[in-house]
XYZ file of C-alpha atoms in Angstrom:
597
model
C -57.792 73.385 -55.403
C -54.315 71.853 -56.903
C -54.451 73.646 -59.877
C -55.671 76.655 -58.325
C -52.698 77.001 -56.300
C -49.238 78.388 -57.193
C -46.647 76.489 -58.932
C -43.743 76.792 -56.292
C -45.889 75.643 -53.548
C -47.525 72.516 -55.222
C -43.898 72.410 -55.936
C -42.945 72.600 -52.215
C -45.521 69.871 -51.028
C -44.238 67.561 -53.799
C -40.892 67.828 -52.618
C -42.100 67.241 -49.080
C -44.016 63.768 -50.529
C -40.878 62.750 -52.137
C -38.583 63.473 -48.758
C -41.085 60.536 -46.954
C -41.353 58.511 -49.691
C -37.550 57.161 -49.950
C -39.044 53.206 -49.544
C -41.008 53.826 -52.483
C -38.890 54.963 -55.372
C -41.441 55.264 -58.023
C -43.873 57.051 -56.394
C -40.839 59.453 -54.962
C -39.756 59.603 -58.775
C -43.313 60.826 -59.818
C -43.321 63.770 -56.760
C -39.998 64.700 -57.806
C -41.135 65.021 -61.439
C -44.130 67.113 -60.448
C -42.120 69.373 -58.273
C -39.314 70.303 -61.489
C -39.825 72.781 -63.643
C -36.912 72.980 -66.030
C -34.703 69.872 -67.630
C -33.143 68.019 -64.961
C -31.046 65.149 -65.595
C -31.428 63.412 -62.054
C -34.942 63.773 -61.809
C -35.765 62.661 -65.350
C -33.031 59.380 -64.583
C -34.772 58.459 -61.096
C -38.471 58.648 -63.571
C -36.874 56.331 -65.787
C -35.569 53.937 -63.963
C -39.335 53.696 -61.865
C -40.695 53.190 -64.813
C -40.886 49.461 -64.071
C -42.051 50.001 -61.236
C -44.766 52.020 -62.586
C -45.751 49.476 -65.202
C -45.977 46.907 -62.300
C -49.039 48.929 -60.654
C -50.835 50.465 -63.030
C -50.038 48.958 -66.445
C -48.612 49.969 -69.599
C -50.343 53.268 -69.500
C -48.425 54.066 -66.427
C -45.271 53.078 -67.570
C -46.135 55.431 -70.683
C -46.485 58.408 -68.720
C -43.549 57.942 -66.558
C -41.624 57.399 -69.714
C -43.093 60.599 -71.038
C -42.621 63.124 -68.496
C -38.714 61.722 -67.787
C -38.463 62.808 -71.467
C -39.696 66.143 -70.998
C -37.347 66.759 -68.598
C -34.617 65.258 -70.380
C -31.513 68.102 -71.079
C -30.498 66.426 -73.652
C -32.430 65.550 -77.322
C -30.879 61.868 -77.797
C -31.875 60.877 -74.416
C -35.513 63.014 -74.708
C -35.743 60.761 -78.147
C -34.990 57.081 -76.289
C -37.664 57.983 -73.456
C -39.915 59.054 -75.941
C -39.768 55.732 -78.338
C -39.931 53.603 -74.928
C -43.282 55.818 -74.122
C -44.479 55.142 -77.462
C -43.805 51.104 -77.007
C -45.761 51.063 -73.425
C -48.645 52.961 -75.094
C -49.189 50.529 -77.750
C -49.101 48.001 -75.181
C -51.895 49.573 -73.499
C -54.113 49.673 -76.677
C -53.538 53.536 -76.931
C -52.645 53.388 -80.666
C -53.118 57.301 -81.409
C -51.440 58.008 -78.068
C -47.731 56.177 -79.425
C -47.589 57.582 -82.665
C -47.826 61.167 -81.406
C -44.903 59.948 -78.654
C -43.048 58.416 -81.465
C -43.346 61.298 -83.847
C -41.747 63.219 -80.969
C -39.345 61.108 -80.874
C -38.488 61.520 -84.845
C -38.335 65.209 -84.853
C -35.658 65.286 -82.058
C -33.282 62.539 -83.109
C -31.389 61.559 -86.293
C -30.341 58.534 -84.552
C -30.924 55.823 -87.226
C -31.639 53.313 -84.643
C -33.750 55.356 -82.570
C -35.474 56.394 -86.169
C -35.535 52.432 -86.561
C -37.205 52.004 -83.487
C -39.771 54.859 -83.728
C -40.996 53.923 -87.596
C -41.688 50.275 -85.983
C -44.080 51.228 -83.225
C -45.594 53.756 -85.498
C -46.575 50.869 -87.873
C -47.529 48.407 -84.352
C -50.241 51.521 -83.758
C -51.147 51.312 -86.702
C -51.602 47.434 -87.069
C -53.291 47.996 -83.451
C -55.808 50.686 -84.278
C -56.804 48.708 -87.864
C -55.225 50.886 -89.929
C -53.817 48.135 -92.642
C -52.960 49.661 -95.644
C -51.038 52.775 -94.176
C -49.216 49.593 -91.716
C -47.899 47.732 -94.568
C -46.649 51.047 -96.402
C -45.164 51.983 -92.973
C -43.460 48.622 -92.363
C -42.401 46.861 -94.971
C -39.915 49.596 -96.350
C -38.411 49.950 -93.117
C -38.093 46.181 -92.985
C -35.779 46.677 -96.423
C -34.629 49.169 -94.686
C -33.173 47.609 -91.703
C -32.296 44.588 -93.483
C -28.502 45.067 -93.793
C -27.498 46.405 -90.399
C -30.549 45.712 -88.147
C -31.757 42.297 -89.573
C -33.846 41.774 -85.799
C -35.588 45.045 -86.640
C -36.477 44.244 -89.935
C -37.913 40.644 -89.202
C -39.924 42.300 -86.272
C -40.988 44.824 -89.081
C -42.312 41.995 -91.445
C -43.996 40.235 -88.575
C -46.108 43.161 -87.810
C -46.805 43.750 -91.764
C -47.707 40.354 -92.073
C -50.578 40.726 -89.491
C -51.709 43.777 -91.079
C -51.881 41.864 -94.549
C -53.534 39.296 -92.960
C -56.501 41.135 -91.311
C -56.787 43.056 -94.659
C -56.859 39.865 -96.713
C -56.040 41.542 -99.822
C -53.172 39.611 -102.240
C -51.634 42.625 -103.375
C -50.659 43.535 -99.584
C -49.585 39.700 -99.015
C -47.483 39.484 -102.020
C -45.747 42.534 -101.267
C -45.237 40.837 -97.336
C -43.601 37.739 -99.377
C -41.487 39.749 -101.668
C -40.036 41.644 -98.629
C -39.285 38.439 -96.831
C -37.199 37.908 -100.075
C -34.723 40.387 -99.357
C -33.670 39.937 -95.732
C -30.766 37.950 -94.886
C -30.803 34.467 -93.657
C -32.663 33.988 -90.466
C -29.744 31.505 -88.880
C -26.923 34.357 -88.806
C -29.253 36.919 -87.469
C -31.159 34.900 -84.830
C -27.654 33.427 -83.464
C -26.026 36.878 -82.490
C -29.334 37.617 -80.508
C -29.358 37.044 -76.958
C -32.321 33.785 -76.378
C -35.358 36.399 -75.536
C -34.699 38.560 -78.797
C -33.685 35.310 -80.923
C -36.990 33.791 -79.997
C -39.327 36.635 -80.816
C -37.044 37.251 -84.165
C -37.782 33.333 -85.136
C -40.960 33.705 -84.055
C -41.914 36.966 -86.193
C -39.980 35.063 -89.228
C -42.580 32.127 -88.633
C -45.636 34.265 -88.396
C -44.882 36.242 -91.300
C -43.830 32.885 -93.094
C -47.332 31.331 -92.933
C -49.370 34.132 -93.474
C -47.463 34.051 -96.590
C -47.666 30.085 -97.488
C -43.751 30.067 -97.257
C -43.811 28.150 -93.839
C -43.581 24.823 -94.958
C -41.917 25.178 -98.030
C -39.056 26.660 -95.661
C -39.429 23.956 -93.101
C -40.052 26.021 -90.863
C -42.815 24.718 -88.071
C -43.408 26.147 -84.464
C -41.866 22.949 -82.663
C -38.473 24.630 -84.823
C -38.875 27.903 -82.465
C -36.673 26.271 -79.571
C -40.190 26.138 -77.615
C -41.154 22.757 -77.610
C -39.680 21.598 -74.075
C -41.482 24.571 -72.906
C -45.387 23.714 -74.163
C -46.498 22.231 -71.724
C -45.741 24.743 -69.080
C -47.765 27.325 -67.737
C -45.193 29.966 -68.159
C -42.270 29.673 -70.509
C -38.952 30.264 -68.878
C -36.909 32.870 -71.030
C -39.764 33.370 -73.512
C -41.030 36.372 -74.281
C -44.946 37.006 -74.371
C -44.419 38.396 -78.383
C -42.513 35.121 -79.462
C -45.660 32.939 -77.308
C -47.905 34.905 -79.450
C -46.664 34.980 -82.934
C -45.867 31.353 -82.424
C -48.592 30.415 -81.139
C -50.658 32.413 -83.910
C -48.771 30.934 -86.780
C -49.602 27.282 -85.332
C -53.411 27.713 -85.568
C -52.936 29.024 -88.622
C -51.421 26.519 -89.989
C -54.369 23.911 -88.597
C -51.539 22.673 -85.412
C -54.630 23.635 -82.986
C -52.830 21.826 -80.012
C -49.855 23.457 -79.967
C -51.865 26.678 -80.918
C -53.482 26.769 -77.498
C -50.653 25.676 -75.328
C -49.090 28.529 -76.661
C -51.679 30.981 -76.567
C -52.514 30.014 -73.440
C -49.152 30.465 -72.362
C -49.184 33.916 -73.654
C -52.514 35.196 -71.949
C -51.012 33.635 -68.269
C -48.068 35.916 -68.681
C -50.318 38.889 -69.861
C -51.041 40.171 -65.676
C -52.949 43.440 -66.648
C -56.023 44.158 -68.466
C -54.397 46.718 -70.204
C -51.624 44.556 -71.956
C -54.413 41.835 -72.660
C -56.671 44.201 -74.379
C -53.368 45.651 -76.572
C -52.976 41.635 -77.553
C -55.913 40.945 -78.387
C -55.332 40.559 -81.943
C -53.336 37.285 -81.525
C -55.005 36.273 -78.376
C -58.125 36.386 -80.550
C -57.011 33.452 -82.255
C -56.589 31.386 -79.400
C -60.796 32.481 -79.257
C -61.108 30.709 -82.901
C -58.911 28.095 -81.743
C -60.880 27.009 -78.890
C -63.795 27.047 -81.392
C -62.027 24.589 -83.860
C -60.801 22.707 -81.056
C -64.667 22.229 -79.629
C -64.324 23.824 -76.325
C -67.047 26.197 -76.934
C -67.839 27.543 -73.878
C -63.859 28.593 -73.276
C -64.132 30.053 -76.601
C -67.400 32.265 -75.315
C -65.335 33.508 -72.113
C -62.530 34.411 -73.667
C -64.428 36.270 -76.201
C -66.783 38.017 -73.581
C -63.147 39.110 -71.939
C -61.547 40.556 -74.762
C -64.877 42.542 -75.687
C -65.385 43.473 -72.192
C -61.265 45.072 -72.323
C -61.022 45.852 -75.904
C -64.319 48.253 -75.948
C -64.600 48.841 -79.619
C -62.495 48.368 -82.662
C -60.918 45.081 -84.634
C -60.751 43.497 -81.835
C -63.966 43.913 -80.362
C -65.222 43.307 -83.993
C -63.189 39.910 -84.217
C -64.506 38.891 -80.490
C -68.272 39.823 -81.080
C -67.518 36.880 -83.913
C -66.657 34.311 -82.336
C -69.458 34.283 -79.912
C -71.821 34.921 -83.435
C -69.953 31.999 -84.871
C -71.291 29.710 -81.570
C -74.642 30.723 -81.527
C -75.627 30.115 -85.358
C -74.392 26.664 -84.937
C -76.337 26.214 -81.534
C -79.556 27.312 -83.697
C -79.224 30.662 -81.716
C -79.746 32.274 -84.966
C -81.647 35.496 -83.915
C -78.825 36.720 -81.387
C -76.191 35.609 -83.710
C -77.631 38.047 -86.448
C -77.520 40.547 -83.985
C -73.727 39.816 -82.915
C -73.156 39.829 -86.553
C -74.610 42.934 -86.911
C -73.089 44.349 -83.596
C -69.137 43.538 -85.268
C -70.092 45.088 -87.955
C -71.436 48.709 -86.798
C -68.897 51.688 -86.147
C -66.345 53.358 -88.081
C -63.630 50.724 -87.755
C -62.051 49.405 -90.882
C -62.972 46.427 -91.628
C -60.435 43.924 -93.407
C -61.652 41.374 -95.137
C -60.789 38.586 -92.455
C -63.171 40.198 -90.576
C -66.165 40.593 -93.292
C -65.647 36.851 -94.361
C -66.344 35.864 -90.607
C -69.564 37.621 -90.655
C -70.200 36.418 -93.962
C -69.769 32.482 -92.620
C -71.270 33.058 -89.164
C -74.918 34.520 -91.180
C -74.534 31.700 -93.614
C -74.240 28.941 -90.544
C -77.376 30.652 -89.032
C -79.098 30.850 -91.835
C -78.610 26.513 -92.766
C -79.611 26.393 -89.045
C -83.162 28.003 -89.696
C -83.470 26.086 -93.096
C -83.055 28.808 -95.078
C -80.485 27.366 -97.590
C -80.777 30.226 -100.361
C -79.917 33.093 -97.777
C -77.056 30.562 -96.962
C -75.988 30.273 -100.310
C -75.786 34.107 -101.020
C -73.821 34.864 -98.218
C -71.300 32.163 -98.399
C -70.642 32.319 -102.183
C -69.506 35.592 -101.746
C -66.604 34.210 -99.983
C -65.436 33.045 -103.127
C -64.621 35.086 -106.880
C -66.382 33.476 -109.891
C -62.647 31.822 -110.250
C -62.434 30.283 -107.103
C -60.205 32.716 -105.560
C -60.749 32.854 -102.044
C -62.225 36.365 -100.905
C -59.763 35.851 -97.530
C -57.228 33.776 -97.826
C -57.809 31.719 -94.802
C -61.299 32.285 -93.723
C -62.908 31.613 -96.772
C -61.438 28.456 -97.247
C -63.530 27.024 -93.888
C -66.986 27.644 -95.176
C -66.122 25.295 -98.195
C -68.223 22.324 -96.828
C -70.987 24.600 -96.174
C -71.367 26.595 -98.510
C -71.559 23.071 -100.403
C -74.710 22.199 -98.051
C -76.324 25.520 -98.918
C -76.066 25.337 -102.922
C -77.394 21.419 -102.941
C -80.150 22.254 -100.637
C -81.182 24.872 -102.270
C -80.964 24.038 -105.968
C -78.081 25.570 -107.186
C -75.647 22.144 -107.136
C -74.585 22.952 -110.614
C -73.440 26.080 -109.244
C -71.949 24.695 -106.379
C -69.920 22.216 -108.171
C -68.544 24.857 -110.581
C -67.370 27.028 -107.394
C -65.899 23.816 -105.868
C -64.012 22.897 -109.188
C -62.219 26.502 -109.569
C -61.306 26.461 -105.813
C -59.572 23.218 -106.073
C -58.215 24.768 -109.795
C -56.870 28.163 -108.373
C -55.299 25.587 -105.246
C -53.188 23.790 -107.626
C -52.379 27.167 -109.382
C -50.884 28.499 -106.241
C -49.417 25.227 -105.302
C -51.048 25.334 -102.081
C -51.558 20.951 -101.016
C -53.539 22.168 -97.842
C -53.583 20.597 -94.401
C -55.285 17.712 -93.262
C -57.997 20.027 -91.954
C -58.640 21.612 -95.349
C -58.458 18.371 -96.960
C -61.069 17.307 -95.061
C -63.320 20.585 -95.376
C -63.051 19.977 -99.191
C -64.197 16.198 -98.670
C -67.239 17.341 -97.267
C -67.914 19.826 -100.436
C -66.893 17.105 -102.675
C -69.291 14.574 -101.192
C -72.101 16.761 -100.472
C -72.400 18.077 -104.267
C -71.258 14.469 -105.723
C -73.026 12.911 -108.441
C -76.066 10.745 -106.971
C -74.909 8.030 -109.517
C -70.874 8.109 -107.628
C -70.158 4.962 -105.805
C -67.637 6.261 -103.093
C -68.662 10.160 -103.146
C -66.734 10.737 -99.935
C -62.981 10.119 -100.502
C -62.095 6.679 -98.109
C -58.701 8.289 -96.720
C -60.100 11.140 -95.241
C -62.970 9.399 -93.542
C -60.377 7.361 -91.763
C -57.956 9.600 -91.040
C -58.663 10.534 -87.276
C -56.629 13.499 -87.537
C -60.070 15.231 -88.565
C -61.001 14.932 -84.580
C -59.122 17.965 -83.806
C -61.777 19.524 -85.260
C -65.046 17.587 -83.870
C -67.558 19.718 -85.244
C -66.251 19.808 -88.958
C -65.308 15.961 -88.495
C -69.011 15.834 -86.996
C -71.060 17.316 -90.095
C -68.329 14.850 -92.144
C -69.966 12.230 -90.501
C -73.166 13.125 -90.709
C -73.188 13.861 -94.480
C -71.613 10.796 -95.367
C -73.696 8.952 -92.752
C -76.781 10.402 -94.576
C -75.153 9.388 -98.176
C -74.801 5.917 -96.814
C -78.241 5.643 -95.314
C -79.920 6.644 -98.706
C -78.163 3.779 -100.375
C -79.318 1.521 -98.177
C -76.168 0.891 -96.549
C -77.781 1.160 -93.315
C -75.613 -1.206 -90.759
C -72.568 1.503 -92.384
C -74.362 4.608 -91.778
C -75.356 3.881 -88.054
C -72.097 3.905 -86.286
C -71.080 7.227 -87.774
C -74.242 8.949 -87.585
C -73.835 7.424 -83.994
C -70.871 9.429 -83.855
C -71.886 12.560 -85.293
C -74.441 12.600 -83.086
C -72.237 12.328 -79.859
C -70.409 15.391 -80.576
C -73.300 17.259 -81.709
C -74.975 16.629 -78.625
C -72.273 17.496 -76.103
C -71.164 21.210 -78.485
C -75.403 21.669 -78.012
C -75.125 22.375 -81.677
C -78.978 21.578 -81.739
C -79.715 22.280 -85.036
C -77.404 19.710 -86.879
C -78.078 17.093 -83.414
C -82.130 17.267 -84.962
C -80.896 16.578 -88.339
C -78.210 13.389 -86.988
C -81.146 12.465 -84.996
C -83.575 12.269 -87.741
C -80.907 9.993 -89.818
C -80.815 8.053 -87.168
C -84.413 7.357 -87.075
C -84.762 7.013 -90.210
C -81.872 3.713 -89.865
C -84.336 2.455 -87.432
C -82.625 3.699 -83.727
C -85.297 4.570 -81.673
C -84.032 7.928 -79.603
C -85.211 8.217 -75.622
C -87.076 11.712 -75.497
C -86.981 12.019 -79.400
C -90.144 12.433 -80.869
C -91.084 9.992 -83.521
C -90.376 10.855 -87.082
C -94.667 10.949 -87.555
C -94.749 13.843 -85.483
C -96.267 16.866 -87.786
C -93.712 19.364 -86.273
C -90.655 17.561 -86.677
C -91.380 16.899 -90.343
C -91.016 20.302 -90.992
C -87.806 22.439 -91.294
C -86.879 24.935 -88.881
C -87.960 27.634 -91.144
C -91.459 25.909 -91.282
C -91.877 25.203 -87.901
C -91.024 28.972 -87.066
C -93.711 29.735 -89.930
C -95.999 27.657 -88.219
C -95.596 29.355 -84.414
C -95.883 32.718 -85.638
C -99.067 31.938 -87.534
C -100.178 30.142 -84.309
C -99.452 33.666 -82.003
C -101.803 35.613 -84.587
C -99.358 37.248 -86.866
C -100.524 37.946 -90.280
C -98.287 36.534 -93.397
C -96.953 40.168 -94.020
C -95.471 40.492 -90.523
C -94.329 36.501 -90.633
C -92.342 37.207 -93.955
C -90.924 40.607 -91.919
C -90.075 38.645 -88.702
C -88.356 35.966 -91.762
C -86.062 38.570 -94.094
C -82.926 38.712 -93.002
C -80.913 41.073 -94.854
C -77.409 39.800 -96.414
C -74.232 41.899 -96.463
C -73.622 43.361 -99.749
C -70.403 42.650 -102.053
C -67.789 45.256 -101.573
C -68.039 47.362 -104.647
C -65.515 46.608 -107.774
C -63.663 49.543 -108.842
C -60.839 51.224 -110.337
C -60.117 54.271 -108.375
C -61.386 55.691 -104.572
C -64.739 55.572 -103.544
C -66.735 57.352 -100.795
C -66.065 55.145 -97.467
C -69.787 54.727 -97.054
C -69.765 52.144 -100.066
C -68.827 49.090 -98.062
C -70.116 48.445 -93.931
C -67.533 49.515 -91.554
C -66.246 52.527 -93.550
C -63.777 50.868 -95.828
C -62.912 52.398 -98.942
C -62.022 50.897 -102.225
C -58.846 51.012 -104.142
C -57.755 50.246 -107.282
């Protein structure tokens, strides 16, 4: 019936609305933009200025389409242009990616502003960090960063902090190096961040530090997250004077560089501010890492909310992908292998790009499930793939956390000579790039180290690390620590040694519910003579047997014959992305990625 009526009196009602509606100046804003026709200065001011309002009740995506139709009836192009980048900016905010290029590319044909063209090239590279869309980001960004460098140095460090998370989802070097040679040619941080008023100084400092360790420049810069101003401001719930970007790239760079405490007060801090679904599913990029940091940090079951929330918002895409994950991740170390396949396979169905950050997740989540069912060749496929034959990492970052297992896998299944040449070229290509490692990695490659040790070595797990406590940020990497080198102890007879840190293992294993590694701690623990309450004893026939076995064993007890039980058994690993030195179809690698020279 609206449409079907006449233009002048849907016009004529509007105005009528917009005469009552004086309390409400947003809403009168929107009536009195439905009821114009031509440009109008007044009208397209009064839209503007609700905008707020807008955002306030129905999001981002509100705010967006305020913005939009005060620049349509803007008179005049530079001030159709402004409206038009600020439409773009709320659309990316609400996760409408395709949406905020169109407004920005608007916004470029009808202004030769060069800060307004500034502004527009930088959300057309956020949309296309936001929709997964790496390569094309990084190409998009990191001129304009060079750019912007001399006369809008803010700009430009925003523009590198974006790249950088583009180069980091991607995980290829080329598109990192060319994020740290970029960083090369802006000016010092300390002149531009002191001009800024304190909101824009802390999300400049805060891009700079983001972009800084996703390039391994952060500490060789001195530059840490407790440097960002924000320290007297952790511990609250919401930041005075601190914008939700700076929270997030701050917060970001600190789990990435293994500070998982001050990762989740940030993060944390972040996601209070973020009111509206909308916003939260735009961010969910960095607020997925406050997902893996609650999974470093042990709190499990926070880590399975938040990941249920940002799958529930995002719908599909990256971050949907990155969320699925995470709850994968949790089940394959709770022995939950069969829905963790599933998630696995879940994250990686669509037509979404897939960086490598996200492939080297799956890759370590079906390598976990697979040690869980006892199947340590599967294991050892899929996690040596997260690793070149000269111990370059496949991601950066992710790769480097399934060192200890992937260790595990190659001595349990009979490839330790293997094993220990991967391990000796990852430490090799370390020292190449200079790259010491935090206490974190230091003890993830302890655990490799010890597990694929010489038999003969009389301290196989290095002394320092076993005693450094900073390892119980991490309890369930500082758990299998313990166990291993609980286990290495028992089997030289060192049993009054081995007890108390099998004890501890055990502890933590227990209260994650990581079930399959708790059977293994508790079999140790038998084994040093601890009787367990409700354990069966080690003579039971079942509990002799690996997982793998014991699943054998059930299916042959329901009736299924050996064909079906190897079926029910196969899992299927992901293949290696293909090598090559020019395009290929997109249909080579899961996901739709195509390969580049």
């Amino acid at each position: 019936m609206y449409y079907g009526a006449p233009f002048a009196a849907r016009a004529a009602v509007h105005r009528q609305l917009a005469d009552v509606l004086t309390g409400r100046p947003d809403r009168r804003a929107w009536h009195l933009g439905a009821a114009t026709l031509l440009p109008d200065e007044d009208v397209a001011a009064l839209l503007a200025a609700s905008a707020v309002h807008a955002r306030r009740r129905g999001g981002p995506a509100a705010m967006a389409s305020a913005l939009e139709r005060a620049a349509d009836l803007s008179p005049e192009p530079g001030d159709q242009a402004g409206r038009l980048i600020q439409a773009a900016e709320a659309a990316v905010s609400a996760g409408q990616a395709d949406r905020a290029r169109e407004l920005a590319n608007r916004a470029l044909d009808r202004s030769p502003d060069p800060f307004l063209r500034l502004r527009g090239q930088t959300v057309t590279g956020w949309a296309l960090v936001a929709s997964g869309r790496y390569r094309r980001a990084t190409e998009v960004l990191l001129p304009l960063a060079r750019a912007a460098a001399a006369g809008a140095p803010a700009v430009a460090w925003n523009a590198v902090g974006l790249a950088a998370t583009a180069a980091y989802q991607s995980g290829h070097p080329d598109r990192l190096r060319a994020v740290a040679a970029t960083i090369t040619t802006l000016p010092p941080a300390a002149a531009t961040i002191a001009a800024l008023p304190p909101a824009a100084a802390d999300e400049t400092q805060a891009a700079r530090l983001w972009a800084m360790t996703v390039t391994g420049q952060a500490r060789a810069a001195g530059v840490l997250p407790r440097q960002l101003g924000l320290p007297r401001q952790l511990g609250l719930p919401r930041p005075p004077g601190t914008s939700e970007r700076a929270l997030l790239d701050a917060g970001a760079a600190a789990w990435l560089a293994d500070r998982t405490s001050d990762a989740i007060r940030l993060l944390r801090a972040a996601r209070d501010t973020l009111d509206d679904q909308p916003l939260r599913a735009a961010c969910g990029g960095p607020l997925a890492a406050l997902g893996w940091a609650y999974l470093d940090a042990g709190r499990w079951d926070d880590a399975l909310e938040l990941a249920a929330e940002a799958g529930r918002l995002a719908g599909t895409g990256v971050t949907s992908s990155t969320a699925t994950l995470i709850a994968a991740t949790i089940e394959a170390a709770r022995g939950d292998t069969e829905q963790a396949r599933a998630h696995v396979a879940d994250a990686l169905a669509g037509d979404v790009e897939h960086g490598r950050l996200v492939t080297a997740r799956a890759r370590h989540a079906l390598g976990l499930a697979a040690l869980a069912d006892g199947d340590y060749q599967t294991a050892f496929d899929q996690l040596g793939q997260l690793f070149d034959e000269d111990g370059v990492p496949y991601h950066p970052h992710a790769s480097y956390l399934a060192t200890g297992d992937l260790a595990l896998a190659a001595a349990r299944c009979g490839h330790r000579l293997d094993g220990r040449k991967i391990l000796k070229r990852v430490h090799a290509a370390l020292a190449e790039a200079d790259q010491p490692g935090t206490a974190r990695r230091r003890q993830l490659m302890a655990r490799a180290n010890g597990i694929l040790a010489d038999p003969a070595t009389p301290d196989a797990y290095s002394a320092d690390v076993l005693h450094d406590r900073t390892g119980d940020q991490w309890p369930f990497e500082c758990a299998q620590l313990d166990l291993e080198s609980g286990e290495w102890l028992r089997r030289r007879r060192r049993i009054n040694e081995a007890k108390p840190v099998l004890g501890a293992a055990l502890e933590v294993f227990r209260a994650l519910r990581a079930r399959p590694w708790q059977r293994r701690c508790e079999s140790e623990l038998r084994a040093c003579g601890i009787a367990l309450p409700g354990v069966p004893a080690s003579g039971s026939g079942l509990n002799r047997l690996t997982p793998q076995q014991r699943q054998i064993v059930r299916l042959a007890a329901a009736g299924l014959p050996n064909r079906q039980i190897a079926q029910r058994l196969y899992r299927p690993r992901i293949p290696s992305p293909p090598t090559c030195t020019g395009p290929t179809p997109s249909s080579a690698w899961p996901g739709g990625t195509s390969c580049t020279a």
